[in-house]
PDB file of C-alpha atoms in Angstrom:
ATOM      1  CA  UNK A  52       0.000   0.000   0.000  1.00  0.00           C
ATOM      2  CA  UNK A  53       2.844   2.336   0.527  1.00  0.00           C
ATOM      3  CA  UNK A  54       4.624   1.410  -2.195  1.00  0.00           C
ATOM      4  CA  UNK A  55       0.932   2.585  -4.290  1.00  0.00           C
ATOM      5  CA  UNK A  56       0.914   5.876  -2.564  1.00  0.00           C
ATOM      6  CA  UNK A  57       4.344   6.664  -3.019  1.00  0.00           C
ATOM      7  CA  UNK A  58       4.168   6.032  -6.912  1.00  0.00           C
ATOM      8  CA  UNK A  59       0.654   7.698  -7.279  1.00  0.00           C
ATOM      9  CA  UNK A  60       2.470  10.817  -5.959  1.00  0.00           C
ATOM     10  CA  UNK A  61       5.521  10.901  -8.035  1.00  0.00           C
ATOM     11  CA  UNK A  62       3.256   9.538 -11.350  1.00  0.00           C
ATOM     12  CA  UNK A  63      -0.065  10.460 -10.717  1.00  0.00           C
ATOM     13  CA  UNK A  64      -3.390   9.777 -13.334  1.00  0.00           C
ATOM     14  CA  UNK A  65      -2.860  11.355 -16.459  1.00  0.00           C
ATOM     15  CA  UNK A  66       1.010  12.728 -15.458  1.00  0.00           C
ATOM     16  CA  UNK A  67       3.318  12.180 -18.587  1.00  0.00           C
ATOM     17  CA  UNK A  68       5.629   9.015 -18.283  1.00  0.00           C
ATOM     18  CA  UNK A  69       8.763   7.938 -20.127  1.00  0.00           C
ATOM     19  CA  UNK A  70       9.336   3.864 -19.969  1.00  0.00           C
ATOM     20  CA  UNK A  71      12.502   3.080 -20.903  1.00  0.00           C
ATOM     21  CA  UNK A  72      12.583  -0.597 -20.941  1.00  0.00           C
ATOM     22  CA  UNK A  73      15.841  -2.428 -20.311  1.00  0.00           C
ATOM     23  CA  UNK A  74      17.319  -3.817 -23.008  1.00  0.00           C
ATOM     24  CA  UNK A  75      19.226  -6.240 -21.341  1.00  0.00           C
ATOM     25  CA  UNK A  76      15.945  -8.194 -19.875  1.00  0.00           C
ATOM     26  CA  UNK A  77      13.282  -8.062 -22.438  1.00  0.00           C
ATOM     27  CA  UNK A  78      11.247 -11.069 -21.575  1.00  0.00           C
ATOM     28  CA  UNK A  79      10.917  -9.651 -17.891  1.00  0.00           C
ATOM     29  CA  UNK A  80       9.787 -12.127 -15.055  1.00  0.00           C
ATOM     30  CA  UNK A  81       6.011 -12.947 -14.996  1.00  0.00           C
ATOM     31  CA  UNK A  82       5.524 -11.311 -18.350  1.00  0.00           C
ATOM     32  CA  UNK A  83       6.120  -7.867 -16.938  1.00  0.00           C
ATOM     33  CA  UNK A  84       8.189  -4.826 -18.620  1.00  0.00           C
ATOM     34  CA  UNK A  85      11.132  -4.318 -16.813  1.00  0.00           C
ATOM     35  CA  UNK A  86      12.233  -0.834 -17.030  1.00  0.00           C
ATOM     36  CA  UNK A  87      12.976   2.676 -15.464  1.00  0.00           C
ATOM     37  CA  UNK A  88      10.010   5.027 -15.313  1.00  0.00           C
ATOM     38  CA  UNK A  89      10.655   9.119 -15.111  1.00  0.00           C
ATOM     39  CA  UNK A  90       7.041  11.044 -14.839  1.00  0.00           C
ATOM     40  CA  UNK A  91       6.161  14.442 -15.424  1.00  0.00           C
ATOM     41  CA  UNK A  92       9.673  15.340 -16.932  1.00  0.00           C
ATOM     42  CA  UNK A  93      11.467  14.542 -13.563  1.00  0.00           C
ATOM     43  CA  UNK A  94      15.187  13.447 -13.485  1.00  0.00           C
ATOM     44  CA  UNK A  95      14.931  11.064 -10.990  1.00  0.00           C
ATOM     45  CA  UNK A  96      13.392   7.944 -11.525  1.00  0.00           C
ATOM     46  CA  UNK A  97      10.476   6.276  -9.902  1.00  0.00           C
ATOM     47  CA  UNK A  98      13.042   3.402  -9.226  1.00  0.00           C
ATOM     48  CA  UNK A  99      14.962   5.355  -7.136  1.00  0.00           C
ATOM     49  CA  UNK A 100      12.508   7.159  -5.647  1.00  0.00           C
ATOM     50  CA  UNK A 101      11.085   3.588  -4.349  1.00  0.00           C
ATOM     51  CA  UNK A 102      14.638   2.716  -3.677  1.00  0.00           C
ATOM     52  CA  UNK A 103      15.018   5.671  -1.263  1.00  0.00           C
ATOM     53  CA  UNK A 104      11.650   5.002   0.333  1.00  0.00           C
ATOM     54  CA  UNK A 105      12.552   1.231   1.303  1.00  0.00           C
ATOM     55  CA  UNK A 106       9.759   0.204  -0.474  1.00  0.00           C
ATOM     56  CA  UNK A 107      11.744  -1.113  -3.674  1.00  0.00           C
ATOM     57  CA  UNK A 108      14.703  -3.483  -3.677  1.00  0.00           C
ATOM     58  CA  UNK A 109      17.566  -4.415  -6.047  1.00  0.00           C
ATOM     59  CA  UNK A 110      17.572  -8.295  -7.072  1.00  0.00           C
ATOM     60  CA  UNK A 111      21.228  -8.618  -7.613  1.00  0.00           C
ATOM     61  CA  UNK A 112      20.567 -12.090  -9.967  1.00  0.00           C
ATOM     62  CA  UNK A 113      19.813  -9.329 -12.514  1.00  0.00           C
ATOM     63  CA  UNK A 114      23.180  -6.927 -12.133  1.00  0.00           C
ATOM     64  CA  UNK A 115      24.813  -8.792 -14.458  1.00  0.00           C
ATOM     65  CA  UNK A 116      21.804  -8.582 -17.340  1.00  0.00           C
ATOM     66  CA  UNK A 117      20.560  -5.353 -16.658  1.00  0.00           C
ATOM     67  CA  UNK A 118      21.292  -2.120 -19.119  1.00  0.00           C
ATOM     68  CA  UNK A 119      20.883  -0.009 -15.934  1.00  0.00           C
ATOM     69  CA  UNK A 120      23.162  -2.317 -13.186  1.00  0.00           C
ATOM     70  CA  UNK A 121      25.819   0.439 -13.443  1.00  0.00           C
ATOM     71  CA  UNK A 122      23.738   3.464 -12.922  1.00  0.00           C
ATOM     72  CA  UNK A 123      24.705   4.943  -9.537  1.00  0.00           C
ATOM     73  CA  UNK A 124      21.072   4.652  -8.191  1.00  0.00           C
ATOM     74  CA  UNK A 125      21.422   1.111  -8.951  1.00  0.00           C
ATOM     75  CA  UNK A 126      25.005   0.572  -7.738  1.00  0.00           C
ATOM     76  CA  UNK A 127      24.473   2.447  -4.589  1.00  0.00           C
ATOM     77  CA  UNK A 128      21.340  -0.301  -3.651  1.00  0.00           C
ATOM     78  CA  UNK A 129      22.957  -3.506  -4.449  1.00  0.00           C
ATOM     79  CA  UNK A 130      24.360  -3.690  -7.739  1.00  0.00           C
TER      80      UNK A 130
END
């Protein structure tokens, strides 16, 4: 539930969002997109934003796959 209330603040209904899906895991787990999400122009991602907030984690099976594993809000959770 937090997790929903901190992403409905940062992307609201209707707020523009950029997807940028990482290349590096296509098929995604349980036929999800796997990706970084920015909203509303912002710099910082919604990833991080969960990251920050403890309500997010890093699976570290995936550093060595992911497009994003050396972006520093990656590396500094876990990667």
């Amino acid at each position: 539930d937090e997790a929903t209330k901190i992403t409905e603040s940062v992307c609201p209904v209707g707020a523009n969002a950029l997807v940028d899906e990482d290349d590096g895991q296509k098929e995604g787990s349980y036929d999800r997109l796997i990706g970084v999400i920015y909203c509303n122009s912002s710099t910082t991602s919604l990833n991080q934003v969960l990251l920050e907030q403890s309500k997010a984690i890093v699976y570290e099976d995936f550093c060595g796959v992911s497009e994003f594993a050396n972006d520093k809000w990656v590396t500094s959770f876990g990667c």
